[in-house]
Amino acid sequence: MRPRFTALKGVADVLPPETSLWRKIENAAAGVMGAYGYDEIIPPVIEQTGLFLRSIGDSSDIVAKEMYTFTDKGGRSVSLRPEGTASIVRAYVEHNLPVRPAPQKFFYFGPMFRYERPQKGRQRQFYQLGAECFGIADPGVDAEMITMLLTLLDRIGLKGLSLELNSIGCKECRPAFKERLKGFFGPHLNELCPDCQRRHEQNPLRILDCKVERCIEIRKNAPLISETLCQDCKDHFSGLLGYLDAMGAAYVLNPHMVRGLDYYTRTVFEVKGGAGLGAQNAVAAGGRYDLLVSEFGGPDTPAIGFAMGMERLAGLLQGEAAVPGPVLFIASMGKEAAVEALRMAARLRDGGTRVELGWGGSLKSQLRRADKINAGNVVIIGEEELMSGRFKWKDMRDGSSGEGGREDIFKQFSQAK
Ligand code: HAM
């Protein structure tokens, strides 16, 4: 028996026509982000495990449960990246990029790996399109980045999304909030799920992000971070809201949002999609991480970023996926005609025209194939056409036809006009 392989659970092939949708999203992102001054960065997909422990945090679900971590042949603990930010910050410090003029702005695209329970919109390998901006603390940069994200989502054609915002404070005001949370959850410790009992000790903020029903119930009356923000954090947040109002950006304040990664300070945000996405409805998310560069040995450098999930974006656009049919289909009868067809196609393809060839079989079966693949036009090359050097073409959509020599064919169908 021959083995029959299938893709791993939670790891999907992206097939045409969906790939064309992905390409459309990538192109839109490169265009919009380029206009905002972002250049592409391509970090590796594998890193030292410690990088993620120190940035995402060992109290986070990602690090505690979801990392693809293994020991390599040299005995080092390495991990497939569960997200992009940690690698970009590592690269930023490692290559001494802080010496370049601020702001330094990067975008990236690639696969991320989290060992989660697969469901609609949640995979173990998924792609993120992300952006990171280093070096400016002004809340205007938060607004600029959010505006870029909203512009991009609009350019991709996504409507009806909602932007949620919160501030989760800084190293000055968050410790007091954590103490308040500890105090609040203390009497309920035995009712919390085992994970939250651990979180209560390690990082009580994580309890606010737990998905277990009874933890959600208990935290309904938990204190809000907005009540304990220091003046600088309050000013930063109201500064951001002022900029967004001035830009006419719609947002919803979500005082409960804490995000699942430990590195955030101050601004956090999520863009949520419609019902089409099911429970996993965040299409993009991000926030400030003003301490991470210095945590990794770089100079004090404020930073902010976001990442969008490609599968979720493409999921919302799915109805639009389509592979374009060829502009021209050349059917040919006999060897000599096939050579002529190949030459004609090569010249047109050189100019970017999508051309398909009939390749053998009866004329009838070739034309049937042209129809099946939605060819825009058909040319038939037989003995007569070879002798006369004159070719007829037919437009399959409106039934119109034309006739001419090789140059006319080229003029008629070349995209490189
Ligand atoms: P995140 O919220 O963990 O943030 O992920 C960002 C986006 O990636 C999510 O909103 C979602 O669209 C997508 N995503 C996450 N997990 C999965 C999954 N298992 N399957 C499919 N899609 C998924 C980050 O990763 C941060 N690095 C964002 C950031 C950049 N913050 C600052 N800079």
PDB file of N, CA and C and ligand atoms in Angstrom, residues 62 82-85 108 114 116 121-124 126-128 131-132 259 261 263-264 270 282-287 289 304-312, ligand 1:
ATOM      1  N   ILE A  62       0.320  31.853  24.767  1.00  0.00           N
ATOM      2  CA  ILE A  62       1.191  31.520  23.625  1.00  0.00           C
ATOM      3  C   ILE A  62       2.431  30.793  24.116  1.00  0.00           C
ATOM      4  N   PRO A  82       5.803  32.383  17.044  1.00  0.00           N
ATOM      5  CA  PRO A  82       4.348  32.453  17.157  1.00  0.00           C
ATOM      6  C   PRO A  82       3.811  33.811  16.708  1.00  0.00           C
ATOM      7  N   GLU A  83       4.702  34.782  16.485  1.00  0.00           N
ATOM      8  CA  GLU A  83       4.314  36.130  16.049  1.00  0.00           C
ATOM      9  C   GLU A  83       5.573  36.831  15.550  1.00  0.00           C
ATOM     10  N   GLY A  84       5.428  38.025  14.984  1.00  0.00           N
ATOM     11  CA  GLY A  84       6.568  38.656  14.338  1.00  0.00           C
ATOM     12  C   GLY A  84       7.307  39.715  15.151  1.00  0.00           C
ATOM     13  N   THR A  85       6.603  40.361  16.074  1.00  0.00           N
ATOM     14  CA  THR A  85       7.171  41.537  16.745  1.00  0.00           C
ATOM     15  C   THR A  85       8.503  41.249  17.445  1.00  0.00           C
ATOM     16  N   TYR A 108       6.062  43.384   7.370  1.00  0.00           N
ATOM     17  CA  TYR A 108       6.475  41.992   7.140  1.00  0.00           C
ATOM     18  C   TYR A 108       5.275  41.132   6.818  1.00  0.00           C
ATOM     19  N   ARG A 114       1.318  28.541  16.058  1.00  0.00           N
ATOM     20  CA  ARG A 114       0.824  28.420  17.438  1.00  0.00           C
ATOM     21  C   ARG A 114       0.071  27.098  17.548  1.00  0.00           C
ATOM     22  N   GLU A 116      -2.538  25.764  18.699  1.00  0.00           N
ATOM     23  CA  GLU A 116      -3.860  26.037  19.282  1.00  0.00           C
ATOM     24  C   GLU A 116      -4.832  24.960  18.840  1.00  0.00           C
ATOM     25  N   GLY A 121     -11.041  30.126  11.535  1.00  0.00           N
ATOM     26  CA  GLY A 121     -10.294  31.350  11.828  1.00  0.00           C
ATOM     27  C   GLY A 121      -9.141  31.157  12.792  1.00  0.00           C
ATOM     28  N   ARG A 122      -8.894  29.912  13.186  1.00  0.00           N
ATOM     29  CA  ARG A 122      -7.767  29.688  14.083  1.00  0.00           C
ATOM     30  C   ARG A 122      -6.988  28.456  13.619  1.00  0.00           C
ATOM     31  N   GLN A 123      -5.761  28.690  13.208  1.00  0.00           N
ATOM     32  CA  GLN A 123      -4.946  27.600  12.692  1.00  0.00           C
ATOM     33  C   GLN A 123      -3.632  27.500  13.452  1.00  0.00           C
ATOM     34  N   ARG A 124      -2.940  26.385  13.227  1.00  0.00           N
ATOM     35  CA  ARG A 124      -1.641  26.227  13.886  1.00  0.00           C
ATOM     36  C   ARG A 124      -0.534  26.881  13.064  1.00  0.00           C
ATOM     37  N   PHE A 126      -0.459  30.031  10.487  1.00  0.00           N
ATOM     38  CA  PHE A 126      -1.271  31.084   9.886  1.00  0.00           C
ATOM     39  C   PHE A 126      -0.326  32.198   9.448  1.00  0.00           C
ATOM     40  N   TYR A 127      -0.803  33.049   8.562  1.00  0.00           N
ATOM     41  CA  TYR A 127       0.056  34.114   8.035  1.00  0.00           C
ATOM     42  C   TYR A 127      -0.347  35.453   8.622  1.00  0.00           C
ATOM     43  N   GLN A 128       0.659  36.226   8.940  1.00  0.00           N
ATOM     44  CA  GLN A 128       0.397  37.601   9.392  1.00  0.00           C
ATOM     45  C   GLN A 128       1.044  38.591   8.434  1.00  0.00           C
ATOM     46  N   ALA A 131       3.136  45.406  10.814  1.00  0.00           N
ATOM     47  CA  ALA A 131       3.915  46.635  10.679  1.00  0.00           C
ATOM     48  C   ALA A 131       4.427  47.041  12.053  1.00  0.00           C
ATOM     49  N   GLU A 132       5.643  47.560  12.097  1.00  0.00           N
ATOM     50  CA  GLU A 132       6.225  48.014  13.366  1.00  0.00           C
ATOM     51  C   GLU A 132       6.900  49.363  13.115  1.00  0.00           C
ATOM     52  N   ARG A 259      -5.200  42.228  25.747  1.00  0.00           N
ATOM     53  CA  ARG A 259      -4.353  41.556  24.743  1.00  0.00           C
ATOM     54  C   ARG A 259      -3.581  40.390  25.374  1.00  0.00           C
ATOM     55  N   LEU A 261      -0.488  39.270  24.885  1.00  0.00           N
ATOM     56  CA  LEU A 261       0.978  39.266  24.906  1.00  0.00           C
ATOM     57  C   LEU A 261       1.453  40.272  25.947  1.00  0.00           C
ATOM     58  N   TYR A 263       4.132  42.236  26.223  1.00  0.00           N
ATOM     59  CA  TYR A 263       5.017  43.380  25.988  1.00  0.00           C
ATOM     60  C   TYR A 263       4.318  44.729  25.835  1.00  0.00           C
ATOM     61  N   TYR A 264       2.995  44.741  25.819  1.00  0.00           N
ATOM     62  CA  TYR A 264       2.313  46.011  25.538  1.00  0.00           C
ATOM     63  C   TYR A 264       2.382  47.016  26.679  1.00  0.00           C
ATOM     64  N   GLU A 270      -7.728  46.493  18.611  1.00  0.00           N
ATOM     65  CA  GLU A 270      -8.107  45.326  17.804  1.00  0.00           C
ATOM     66  C   GLU A 270      -9.132  45.783  16.778  1.00  0.00           C
ATOM     67  N   ALA A 282     -11.114  38.737  15.451  1.00  0.00           N
ATOM     68  CA  ALA A 282     -10.150  39.837  15.339  1.00  0.00           C
ATOM     69  C   ALA A 282      -9.352  39.653  14.050  1.00  0.00           C
ATOM     70  N   VAL A 283      -9.496  40.606  13.133  1.00  0.00           N
ATOM     71  CA  VAL A 283      -8.728  40.490  11.880  1.00  0.00           C
ATOM     72  C   VAL A 283      -7.356  41.135  12.029  1.00  0.00           C
ATOM     73  N   ALA A 284      -7.252  42.089  12.939  1.00  0.00           N
ATOM     74  CA  ALA A 284      -5.963  42.762  13.136  1.00  0.00           C
ATOM     75  C   ALA A 284      -5.883  43.221  14.581  1.00  0.00           C
ATOM     76  N   ALA A 285      -4.659  43.283  15.086  1.00  0.00           N
ATOM     77  CA  ALA A 285      -4.510  43.703  16.474  1.00  0.00           C
ATOM     78  C   ALA A 285      -3.094  44.208  16.696  1.00  0.00           C
ATOM     79  N   GLY A 286      -2.956  45.075  17.704  1.00  0.00           N
ATOM     80  CA  GLY A 286      -1.614  45.576  17.969  1.00  0.00           C
ATOM     81  C   GLY A 286      -1.591  46.506  19.155  1.00  0.00           C
ATOM     82  N   GLY A 287      -0.511  47.255  19.251  1.00  0.00           N
ATOM     83  CA  GLY A 287      -0.393  48.193  20.351  1.00  0.00           C
ATOM     84  C   GLY A 287       1.032  48.685  20.512  1.00  0.00           C
ATOM     85  N   TYR A 289       4.631  49.105  22.507  1.00  0.00           N
ATOM     86  CA  TYR A 289       5.511  48.287  23.359  1.00  0.00           C
ATOM     87  C   TYR A 289       6.793  49.097  23.600  1.00  0.00           C
ATOM     88  N   ILE A 304       5.544  50.884  18.320  1.00  0.00           N
ATOM     89  CA  ILE A 304       4.132  50.475  18.185  1.00  0.00           C
ATOM     90  C   ILE A 304       3.994  49.635  16.926  1.00  0.00           C
ATOM     91  N   GLY A 305       3.046  48.714  16.923  1.00  0.00           N
ATOM     92  CA  GLY A 305       2.854  47.888  15.726  1.00  0.00           C
ATOM     93  C   GLY A 305       1.518  47.187  15.738  1.00  0.00           C
ATOM     94  N   PHE A 306       1.252  46.488  14.650  1.00  0.00           N
ATOM     95  CA  PHE A 306       0.049  45.648  14.577  1.00  0.00           C
ATOM     96  C   PHE A 306       0.314  44.498  13.621  1.00  0.00           C
ATOM     97  N   ALA A 307      -0.539  43.485  13.675  1.00  0.00           N
ATOM     98  CA  ALA A 307      -0.492  42.412  12.683  1.00  0.00           C
ATOM     99  C   ALA A 307      -1.912  42.019  12.306  1.00  0.00           C
ATOM    100  N   MET A 308      -2.078  41.681  11.006  1.00  0.00           N
ATOM    101  CA  MET A 308      -3.394  41.237  10.522  1.00  0.00           C
ATOM    102  C   MET A 308      -3.293  39.756  10.174  1.00  0.00           C
ATOM    103  N   GLY A 309      -4.327  38.998  10.431  1.00  0.00           N
ATOM    104  CA  GLY A 309      -4.335  37.572  10.084  1.00  0.00           C
ATOM    105  C   GLY A 309      -4.835  37.388   8.658  1.00  0.00           C
ATOM    106  N   MET A 310      -3.971  36.848   7.810  1.00  0.00           N
ATOM    107  CA  MET A 310      -4.326  36.715   6.390  1.00  0.00           C
ATOM    108  C   MET A 310      -5.529  35.802   6.173  1.00  0.00           C
ATOM    109  N   GLU A 311      -5.570  34.665   6.895  1.00  0.00           N
ATOM    110  CA  GLU A 311      -6.679  33.722   6.681  1.00  0.00           C
ATOM    111  C   GLU A 311      -8.009  34.390   7.021  1.00  0.00           C
ATOM    112  N   ARG A 312      -7.982  35.205   8.069  1.00  0.00           N
ATOM    113  CA  ARG A 312      -9.237  35.865   8.466  1.00  0.00           C
ATOM    114  C   ARG A 312      -9.629  36.944   7.455  1.00  0.00           C
TER     115      ARG A 312
HETATM  116  P1  HAM B   1      -2.098  38.755  17.903  1.00  0.00           P
HETATM  117  O1  HAM B   1      -3.343  39.401  18.391  1.00  0.00           O
HETATM  118  O2  HAM B   1      -1.616  37.560  18.659  1.00  0.00           O
HETATM  119  O3  HAM B   1      -0.983  39.892  17.886  1.00  0.00           O
HETATM  120  O4  HAM B   1      -2.276  38.347  16.395  1.00  0.00           O
HETATM  121  C1  HAM B   1      -2.614  39.305  15.418  1.00  0.00           C
HETATM  122  C2  HAM B   1      -3.622  38.719  14.435  1.00  0.00           C
HETATM  123  O5  HAM B   1      -3.142  37.483  13.906  1.00  0.00           O
HETATM  124  C3  HAM B   1      -4.961  38.332  15.056  1.00  0.00           C
HETATM  125  O6  HAM B   1      -5.803  39.458  15.164  1.00  0.00           O
HETATM  126  C4  HAM B   1      -5.490  37.341  14.059  1.00  0.00           C
HETATM  127  O7  HAM B   1      -6.063  38.005  12.933  1.00  0.00           O
HETATM  128  C5  HAM B   1      -4.235  36.628  13.617  1.00  0.00           C
HETATM  129  N1  HAM B   1      -4.091  35.350  14.345  1.00  0.00           N
HETATM  130  C6  HAM B   1      -3.565  35.157  15.570  1.00  0.00           C
HETATM  131  N2  HAM B   1      -3.590  33.856  15.898  1.00  0.00           N
HETATM  132  C7  HAM B   1      -4.137  33.197  14.852  1.00  0.00           C
HETATM  133  C8  HAM B   1      -4.432  31.814  14.562  1.00  0.00           C
HETATM  134  N3  HAM B   1      -4.122  30.842  15.425  1.00  0.00           N
HETATM  135  N4  HAM B   1      -5.001  31.519  13.368  1.00  0.00           N
HETATM  136  C9  HAM B   1      -5.288  32.494  12.479  1.00  0.00           C
HETATM  137  N5  HAM B   1      -5.030  33.807  12.685  1.00  0.00           N
HETATM  138  C10 HAM B   1      -4.459  34.157  13.855  1.00  0.00           C
HETATM  139  C11 HAM B   1       0.302  39.675  17.496  1.00  0.00           C
HETATM  140  O8  HAM B   1       0.702  38.643  16.986  1.00  0.00           O
HETATM  141  C12 HAM B   1       1.185  40.881  17.685  1.00  0.00           C
HETATM  142  N6  HAM B   1       2.544  40.535  17.248  1.00  0.00           N
HETATM  143  C13 HAM B   1       0.654  42.081  16.912  1.00  0.00           C
HETATM  144  C14 HAM B   1       1.555  43.265  17.089  1.00  0.00           C
HETATM  145  C15 HAM B   1       2.467  43.715  16.205  1.00  0.00           C
HETATM  146  N7  HAM B   1       1.599  44.028  18.154  1.00  0.00           N
HETATM  147  C16 HAM B   1       2.555  44.969  17.980  1.00  0.00           C
HETATM  148  N8  HAM B   1       3.094  44.764  16.794  1.00  0.00           N
END
